[in-house]
Amino acid sequence: MIHASSNVDPHTSETIIRPVPSLVPPSPITWWFQREKTDQHREQQEQLGYTGCLEAIYNTALLYLHETLDHIALVLLAYSILCVVLYRMLFHRAAGSRYGRWLVRRSHLPPCNRALLVTAHPDDEVMFFGPTILELRRRQCRVFILCLSEGNHDRKGAVRRQELWDACESLGVRPEDITLVNATHLQDDPTAEWKTVTVANQLLRQLESLDAELLITFDKDGISGHPNHCAIYYATASLCLSGMIPSNCKVLTLETVNLCRKYLSIFDLPVTLLLSTNWVILSWRARRAIQNAMRLHNSQMVWFRKLYIVFSRYMVINTLREINKSDVEFEILDT
């Protein structure tokens, strides 16, 4: 408590009252209220400090995020420009070149006169191998197609058979060069197991009768992971291991890429040129021919396939890998 004391000012003769500290301790109630007020003030200060710290962290993170997004946008823009420039170079002849030499090779495939393409279902030939078929036909190579099922999973076998013929004809494949297998043990069914021996016998029979110089089919991942696609690869691998593939016949498998690359269309071009040995890249006009051929498989044109033909790299780019006995042994041991 504080008491007042009075003094007289000699100059003014006025009484001056000054507070004098009291030596009497405050009451418990007063002390408690003072302590409570002090604690509340301290808590407010701590809360303000904690909020300020969080706000500073948030502002720093937001600034870093904005800068990172700006950098990502610039990188994507630069990469997109690179892809477009490369794609333009592929289909632009060198100025002043007497022979019209291309600035960049649009395709890199082994030369051949007769090629056998082995697929599992009608529409595989366009959906995955369209660029390869067009390139082989451009080189005047005769393309034979062996389709191991008529795609009767939805009871549309007869319809899909005709769609296969129409689509292949639009790509320049003769009707007499198409073989469609309709066997009870080779049905279009993701749950059905295609025996390696059965598929291998079909392949070997076609190879021997056609005298093909090039065999093209799926790789071990089957592009979409469909078991029927993978079964064809393992049948081909078994023929390679047993040495039953004719010595004059090379085997190429279509490369499976990850999901991101699969739907990059022409923006997968730099990666393709860097990582692949055998490739085919179509012009935009040729790409439309593949899309039109795919639309001839009208029974399969559900919404996600419509998106597929717009964004998929397999509509414009094919990358293939040549395999031999040692490659097959390594891949089978790896799995």
Short mmCIF file of C-alpha atoms in Angstrom, two decimals:
data_model
loop_
_atom_site.label_atom_id
_atom_site.label_comp_id
_atom_site.label_asym_id
_atom_site.label_seq_id
_atom_site.Cartn_x
_atom_site.Cartn_y
_atom_site.Cartn_z
CA MET A 1 0.00 0.00 0.00
CA ILE A 2 1.08 3.58 -0.60
CA HIS A 3 0.63 6.39 2.01
CA ALA A 4 0.84 10.11 1.36
CA SER A 5 3.07 12.53 3.29
CA SER A 6 2.69 16.32 3.33
CA ASN A 7 5.48 18.91 3.24
CA VAL A 8 5.34 22.72 3.15
CA ASP A 9 7.13 24.48 0.34
CA PRO A 10 9.03 27.41 1.91
CA HIS A 11 8.84 29.49 -1.25
CA THR A 12 5.14 29.22 -1.86
CA SER A 13 3.91 28.21 1.56
CA GLU A 14 1.91 25.49 -0.16
CA THR A 15 1.53 22.03 1.11
CA ILE A 16 2.97 19.38 -1.22
CA ILE A 17 1.65 15.88 -0.91
CA ARG A 18 4.08 13.12 -1.97
CA PRO A 19 3.34 9.41 -2.03
CA VAL A 20 5.36 7.40 0.42
CA PRO A 21 5.83 3.67 -0.19
CA SER A 22 4.14 1.63 2.40
CA LEU A 23 6.00 -1.12 4.14
CA VAL A 24 2.75 -2.98 4.68
CA PRO A 25 2.60 -6.02 2.29
CA PRO A 26 -0.37 -6.23 -0.13
CA SER A 27 -3.27 -8.40 0.75
CA PRO A 28 -3.40 -11.94 -0.74
CA ILE A 29 -6.29 -11.00 -3.01
CA THR A 30 -4.44 -7.98 -4.39
CA TRP A 31 -1.29 -10.05 -4.90
CA TRP A 32 -3.25 -12.76 -6.70
CA PHE A 33 -4.87 -10.25 -9.07
CA GLN A 34 -1.51 -8.65 -9.83
CA ARG A 35 0.07 -12.03 -10.53
CA GLU A 36 -2.85 -13.07 -12.74
CA LYS A 37 -2.53 -9.87 -14.73
CA THR A 38 1.21 -10.40 -15.13
CA ASP A 39 0.71 -14.00 -16.29
CA GLN A 40 -1.92 -12.94 -18.81
CA HIS A 41 0.39 -10.27 -20.17
CA ARG A 42 3.22 -12.81 -20.49
CA GLU A 43 0.94 -15.29 -22.26
CA GLN A 44 -0.19 -12.60 -24.69
CA GLN A 45 3.42 -11.75 -25.46
CA GLU A 46 4.30 -15.41 -25.98
CA GLN A 47 1.25 -15.93 -28.19
CA LEU A 48 2.14 -12.91 -30.27
CA GLY A 49 5.68 -14.23 -30.62
CA TYR A 50 4.46 -17.70 -31.65
CA THR A 51 1.99 -16.24 -34.17
CA GLY A 52 4.66 -13.99 -35.58
CA CYS A 53 7.01 -16.93 -35.96
CA LEU A 54 4.36 -18.97 -37.79
CA GLU A 55 3.53 -16.02 -40.02
CA ALA A 56 7.20 -15.56 -40.88
CA ILE A 57 7.55 -19.27 -41.73
CA TYR A 58 4.38 -19.15 -43.85
CA ASN A 59 5.55 -16.08 -45.77
CA THR A 60 8.96 -17.65 -46.39
CA ALA A 61 7.40 -20.91 -47.60
CA LEU A 62 4.99 -19.02 -49.85
CA LEU A 63 7.81 -17.01 -51.38
CA TYR A 64 9.85 -20.17 -51.95
CA LEU A 65 6.83 -21.88 -53.54
CA HIS A 66 6.26 -18.98 -55.91
CA GLU A 67 9.91 -18.97 -56.96
CA THR A 68 9.89 -22.75 -57.44
CA LEU A 69 6.74 -22.62 -59.56
CA ASP A 70 8.27 -19.87 -61.67
CA HIS A 71 11.37 -21.99 -62.26
CA ILE A 72 9.29 -25.05 -63.10
CA ALA A 73 7.20 -23.02 -65.56
CA LEU A 74 10.35 -21.71 -67.26
CA VAL A 75 11.85 -25.20 -67.50
CA LEU A 76 8.62 -26.63 -68.95
CA LEU A 77 8.41 -23.78 -71.43
CA ALA A 78 12.02 -24.30 -72.53
CA TYR A 79 11.48 -28.07 -72.82
CA SER A 80 8.30 -27.57 -74.86
CA ILE A 81 10.09 -25.21 -77.24
CA LEU A 82 12.92 -27.75 -77.60
CA CYS A 83 10.41 -30.50 -78.45
CA VAL A 84 8.65 -28.37 -81.06
CA VAL A 85 11.95 -27.30 -82.65
CA LEU A 86 13.20 -30.90 -82.79
CA TYR A 87 9.93 -32.08 -84.25
CA ARG A 88 10.07 -29.37 -86.92
CA MET A 89 13.65 -30.32 -87.75
CA LEU A 90 12.62 -33.92 -88.29
CA PHE A 91 10.42 -32.94 -91.22
CA HIS A 92 12.43 -30.07 -92.64
CA ARG A 93 14.92 -30.73 -95.41
CA ALA A 94 18.38 -29.22 -95.26
CA ALA A 95 18.49 -26.01 -97.30
CA GLY A 96 20.50 -26.28 -100.50
CA SER A 97 20.91 -30.02 -100.17
CA ARG A 98 21.07 -31.64 -103.59
CA TYR A 99 19.47 -34.85 -102.38
CA GLY A 100 17.06 -33.27 -99.93
CA ARG A 101 18.81 -34.81 -96.92
CA TRP A 102 16.82 -34.64 -93.71
CA LEU A 103 18.31 -32.66 -90.83
CA VAL A 104 17.40 -35.39 -88.35
CA ARG A 105 16.48 -38.99 -89.13
CA ARG A 106 12.76 -39.60 -88.74
CA SER A 107 13.17 -43.34 -88.34
CA HIS A 108 15.83 -45.86 -87.57
CA LEU A 109 14.76 -49.42 -88.35
CA PRO A 110 16.61 -52.39 -89.85
CA PRO A 111 16.04 -52.70 -93.61
CA CYS A 112 13.73 -55.52 -94.66
CA ASN A 113 11.37 -56.60 -97.41
CA ARG A 114 8.97 -58.76 -95.41
CA ALA A 115 7.95 -58.07 -91.81
CA LEU A 116 5.63 -60.00 -89.50
CA LEU A 117 3.74 -58.09 -86.81
CA VAL A 118 2.24 -60.24 -84.06
CA THR A 119 -0.58 -58.82 -81.93
CA ALA A 120 -3.05 -60.20 -79.43
CA HIS A 121 -6.30 -58.44 -80.34
CA PRO A 122 -7.86 -56.44 -83.17
CA ASP A 123 -6.95 -52.74 -82.65
CA ASP A 124 -3.49 -53.55 -81.18
CA GLU A 125 -1.96 -53.04 -84.61
CA VAL A 126 -3.13 -49.41 -84.73
CA MET A 127 -3.22 -48.50 -81.06
CA PHE A 128 0.42 -49.47 -80.48
CA PHE A 129 2.20 -50.31 -83.75
CA GLY A 130 0.64 -47.77 -86.15
CA PRO A 131 3.79 -45.66 -86.72
CA THR A 132 5.88 -48.78 -87.39
CA ILE A 133 3.39 -50.11 -89.95
CA LEU A 134 3.27 -46.78 -91.79
CA GLU A 135 7.06 -46.50 -91.87
CA LEU A 136 7.50 -50.05 -93.17
CA ARG A 137 4.90 -49.45 -95.87
CA ARG A 138 6.63 -46.19 -96.81
CA ARG A 139 9.77 -48.25 -97.40
CA GLN A 140 7.79 -50.62 -99.63
CA CYS A 141 8.17 -53.41 -97.09
CA ARG A 142 5.39 -55.98 -97.19
CA VAL A 143 3.76 -56.17 -93.76
CA PHE A 144 2.05 -59.33 -92.54
CA ILE A 145 -0.14 -59.24 -89.45
CA LEU A 146 -0.82 -62.19 -87.18
CA CYS A 147 -3.60 -61.46 -84.69
CA LEU A 148 -3.95 -64.28 -82.17
CA SER A 149 -7.57 -63.67 -81.16
CA GLU A 150 -10.65 -62.10 -82.69
CA GLY A 151 -11.35 -59.96 -79.62
CA ASN A 152 -14.51 -61.75 -78.59
CA HIS A 153 -14.32 -60.72 -74.93
CA ASP A 154 -17.48 -58.59 -75.29
CA ARG A 155 -19.11 -60.95 -77.80
CA LYS A 156 -18.17 -58.67 -80.69
CA GLY A 157 -15.82 -61.00 -82.50
CA ALA A 158 -17.44 -60.70 -85.93
CA VAL A 159 -17.57 -56.91 -85.71
CA ARG A 160 -13.97 -56.61 -84.57
CA ARG A 161 -12.81 -58.94 -87.32
CA GLN A 162 -14.19 -56.58 -89.97
CA GLU A 163 -12.79 -53.56 -88.13
CA LEU A 164 -9.34 -55.17 -88.21
CA TRP A 165 -9.52 -55.62 -91.97
CA ASP A 166 -10.73 -52.05 -92.53
CA ALA A 167 -8.08 -50.48 -90.28
CA CYS A 168 -5.23 -52.49 -91.81
CA GLU A 169 -6.37 -51.63 -95.32
CA SER A 170 -6.31 -47.92 -94.42
CA LEU A 171 -2.66 -48.37 -93.36
CA GLY A 172 -1.72 -50.08 -96.62
CA VAL A 173 -1.77 -53.71 -95.46
CA ARG A 174 -3.30 -56.14 -97.93
CA PRO A 175 -6.28 -58.19 -96.72
CA GLU A 176 -4.56 -61.41 -97.79
CA ASP A 177 -1.61 -60.53 -95.53
CA ILE A 178 -3.75 -60.62 -92.38
CA THR A 179 -4.10 -63.81 -90.35
CA LEU A 180 -6.68 -63.90 -87.58
CA VAL A 181 -6.59 -66.87 -85.21
CA ASN A 182 -9.85 -68.01 -83.67
CA ALA A 183 -8.95 -70.76 -81.24
CA THR A 184 -10.67 -71.77 -78.03
CA HIS A 185 -7.36 -71.78 -76.15
CA LEU A 186 -6.46 -68.26 -77.36
CA GLN A 187 -9.38 -66.12 -76.29
CA ASP A 188 -9.43 -62.39 -75.58
CA ASP A 189 -9.54 -62.55 -71.80
CA PRO A 190 -7.22 -60.93 -69.24
CA THR A 191 -7.82 -63.85 -66.90
CA ALA A 192 -7.11 -66.54 -69.51
CA GLU A 193 -3.64 -68.05 -69.59
CA TRP A 194 -2.15 -68.33 -73.04
CA LYS A 195 0.20 -71.28 -73.09
CA THR A 196 3.69 -70.35 -74.23
CA VAL A 197 3.97 -73.48 -76.38
CA THR A 198 0.67 -72.78 -78.14
CA VAL A 199 1.58 -69.19 -78.99
CA ALA A 200 5.12 -70.19 -80.01
CA ASN A 201 3.76 -72.76 -82.46
CA GLN A 202 1.56 -70.12 -84.09
CA LEU A 203 4.53 -67.76 -84.42
CA LEU A 204 6.87 -70.38 -85.80
CA ARG A 205 4.33 -71.55 -88.36
CA GLN A 206 3.91 -68.01 -89.68
CA LEU A 207 7.64 -67.28 -89.71
CA GLU A 208 8.42 -70.38 -91.71
CA SER A 209 5.61 -69.90 -94.21
CA LEU A 210 6.24 -66.19 -94.80
CA ASP A 211 10.05 -66.17 -94.76
CA ALA A 212 9.90 -62.91 -92.78
CA GLU A 213 13.06 -60.91 -92.21
CA LEU A 214 11.67 -58.96 -89.28
CA LEU A 215 9.47 -60.05 -86.39
CA ILE A 216 7.82 -57.28 -84.37
CA THR A 217 5.76 -57.76 -81.22
CA PHE A 218 5.31 -56.63 -77.61
CA ASP A 219 8.02 -56.55 -74.97
CA LYS A 220 7.75 -58.35 -71.63
CA ASP A 221 5.59 -55.57 -70.11
CA GLY A 222 3.12 -55.61 -73.00
CA ILE A 223 2.72 -51.78 -73.17
CA SER A 224 -0.48 -51.90 -71.12
CA GLY A 225 0.46 -54.90 -69.01
CA HIS A 226 -2.25 -57.06 -70.59
CA PRO A 227 -1.44 -60.76 -69.93
CA ASN A 228 -2.22 -61.69 -73.54
CA HIS A 229 0.36 -59.16 -74.76
CA CYS A 230 2.99 -60.46 -72.35
CA ALA A 231 2.28 -64.05 -73.41
CA ILE A 232 3.35 -63.23 -76.97
CA TYR A 233 6.68 -61.90 -75.73
CA TYR A 234 7.41 -65.00 -73.66
CA ALA A 235 6.53 -67.22 -76.62
CA THR A 236 8.91 -65.20 -78.79
CA ALA A 237 11.55 -65.42 -76.06
CA SER A 238 11.20 -69.19 -75.93
CA LEU A 239 11.79 -69.39 -79.68
CA CYS A 240 14.90 -67.22 -79.32
CA LEU A 241 16.25 -69.36 -76.49
CA SER A 242 15.68 -72.58 -78.41
CA GLY A 243 17.32 -71.13 -81.53
CA MET A 244 14.21 -71.69 -83.64
CA ILE A 245 14.02 -68.13 -84.98
CA PRO A 246 15.45 -68.18 -88.53
CA SER A 247 18.94 -66.71 -88.69
CA ASN A 248 17.92 -64.13 -91.28
CA CYS A 249 15.07 -62.82 -89.10
CA LYS A 250 15.59 -60.03 -86.59
CA VAL A 251 13.28 -59.64 -83.60
CA LEU A 252 12.11 -56.21 -82.44
CA THR A 253 9.94 -55.58 -79.40
CA LEU A 254 7.93 -52.42 -78.87
CA GLU A 255 9.25 -50.58 -75.83
CA THR A 256 6.95 -50.06 -72.86
CA VAL A 257 7.39 -46.62 -71.29
CA ASN A 258 6.15 -45.27 -67.97
CA LEU A 259 2.73 -43.69 -67.62
CA CYS A 260 4.05 -40.13 -67.78
CA ARG A 261 5.94 -40.66 -71.05
CA LYS A 262 3.08 -42.69 -72.48
CA TYR A 263 0.82 -39.64 -72.64
CA LEU A 264 3.33 -36.95 -73.63
CA SER A 265 2.76 -37.30 -77.38
CA ILE A 266 5.54 -35.43 -79.25
CA PHE A 267 6.88 -34.03 -75.97
CA ASP A 268 8.57 -37.37 -75.38
CA LEU A 269 10.76 -36.72 -78.42
CA PRO A 270 14.06 -35.69 -76.72
CA VAL A 271 13.94 -38.70 -74.39
CA THR A 272 13.20 -40.97 -77.34
CA LEU A 273 16.15 -39.72 -79.38
CA LEU A 274 18.49 -40.00 -76.39
CA LEU A 275 17.53 -43.43 -75.09
CA SER A 276 16.34 -45.46 -78.07
CA THR A 277 18.20 -47.18 -80.88
CA ASN A 278 15.32 -48.08 -83.19
CA TRP A 279 12.57 -45.53 -83.48
CA VAL A 280 9.84 -44.24 -85.78
CA ILE A 281 8.46 -40.70 -85.56
CA LEU A 282 5.50 -39.65 -87.68
CA SER A 283 4.61 -36.28 -89.09
CA TRP A 284 1.45 -34.58 -87.87
CA ARG A 285 -0.35 -35.56 -91.09
CA ALA A 286 0.69 -39.20 -90.74
CA ARG A 287 -0.43 -39.09 -87.12
CA ARG A 288 -3.91 -38.16 -88.30
CA ALA A 289 -3.87 -41.22 -90.56
CA ILE A 290 -3.20 -43.41 -87.50
CA GLN A 291 -6.00 -41.71 -85.59
CA ASN A 292 -8.41 -42.24 -88.47
CA ALA A 293 -7.43 -45.91 -88.65
CA MET A 294 -8.04 -46.24 -84.93
CA ARG A 295 -11.50 -44.73 -85.31
CA LEU A 296 -12.34 -47.56 -87.71
CA HIS A 297 -12.30 -49.78 -84.61
CA ASN A 298 -15.59 -48.13 -83.76
CA SER A 299 -16.71 -50.80 -81.29
CA GLN A 300 -13.71 -49.94 -79.09
CA MET A 301 -14.05 -46.17 -79.15
CA VAL A 302 -15.04 -45.59 -75.53
CA TRP A 303 -14.20 -42.26 -73.88
CA PHE A 304 -10.74 -43.20 -72.57
CA ARG A 305 -9.63 -44.47 -75.98
CA LYS A 306 -10.70 -41.16 -77.50
CA LEU A 307 -8.38 -39.46 -75.04
CA TYR A 308 -5.71 -42.05 -75.80
CA ILE A 309 -5.56 -41.30 -79.51
CA VAL A 310 -5.10 -37.59 -78.74
CA PHE A 311 -2.38 -37.78 -76.09
CA SER A 312 -0.61 -41.12 -76.50
CA ARG A 313 2.95 -41.14 -77.85
CA TYR A 314 2.17 -44.47 -79.56
CA MET A 315 0.07 -42.53 -82.05
CA VAL A 316 3.17 -40.70 -83.27
CA ILE A 317 6.27 -42.40 -81.79
CA ASN A 318 7.36 -46.03 -81.67
CA THR A 319 10.61 -47.12 -80.04
CA LEU A 320 11.70 -50.69 -80.60
CA ARG A 321 14.49 -52.80 -79.20
CA GLU A 322 16.23 -55.60 -81.01
CA ILE A 323 16.54 -58.69 -78.85
CA ASN A 324 18.70 -61.78 -79.11
CA LYS A 325 19.31 -64.90 -77.07
CA SER A 326 21.53 -63.23 -74.45
CA ASP A 327 19.04 -60.38 -73.94
CA VAL A 328 16.20 -62.83 -73.47
CA GLU A 329 18.15 -64.90 -70.95
CA PHE A 330 18.93 -61.79 -68.92
CA GLU A 331 15.34 -60.54 -68.95
CA ILE A 332 13.86 -63.89 -67.99
CA LEU A 333 16.35 -64.30 -65.13
CA ASP A 334 15.60 -60.73 -64.03
CA THR A 335 11.89 -61.49 -63.75
#
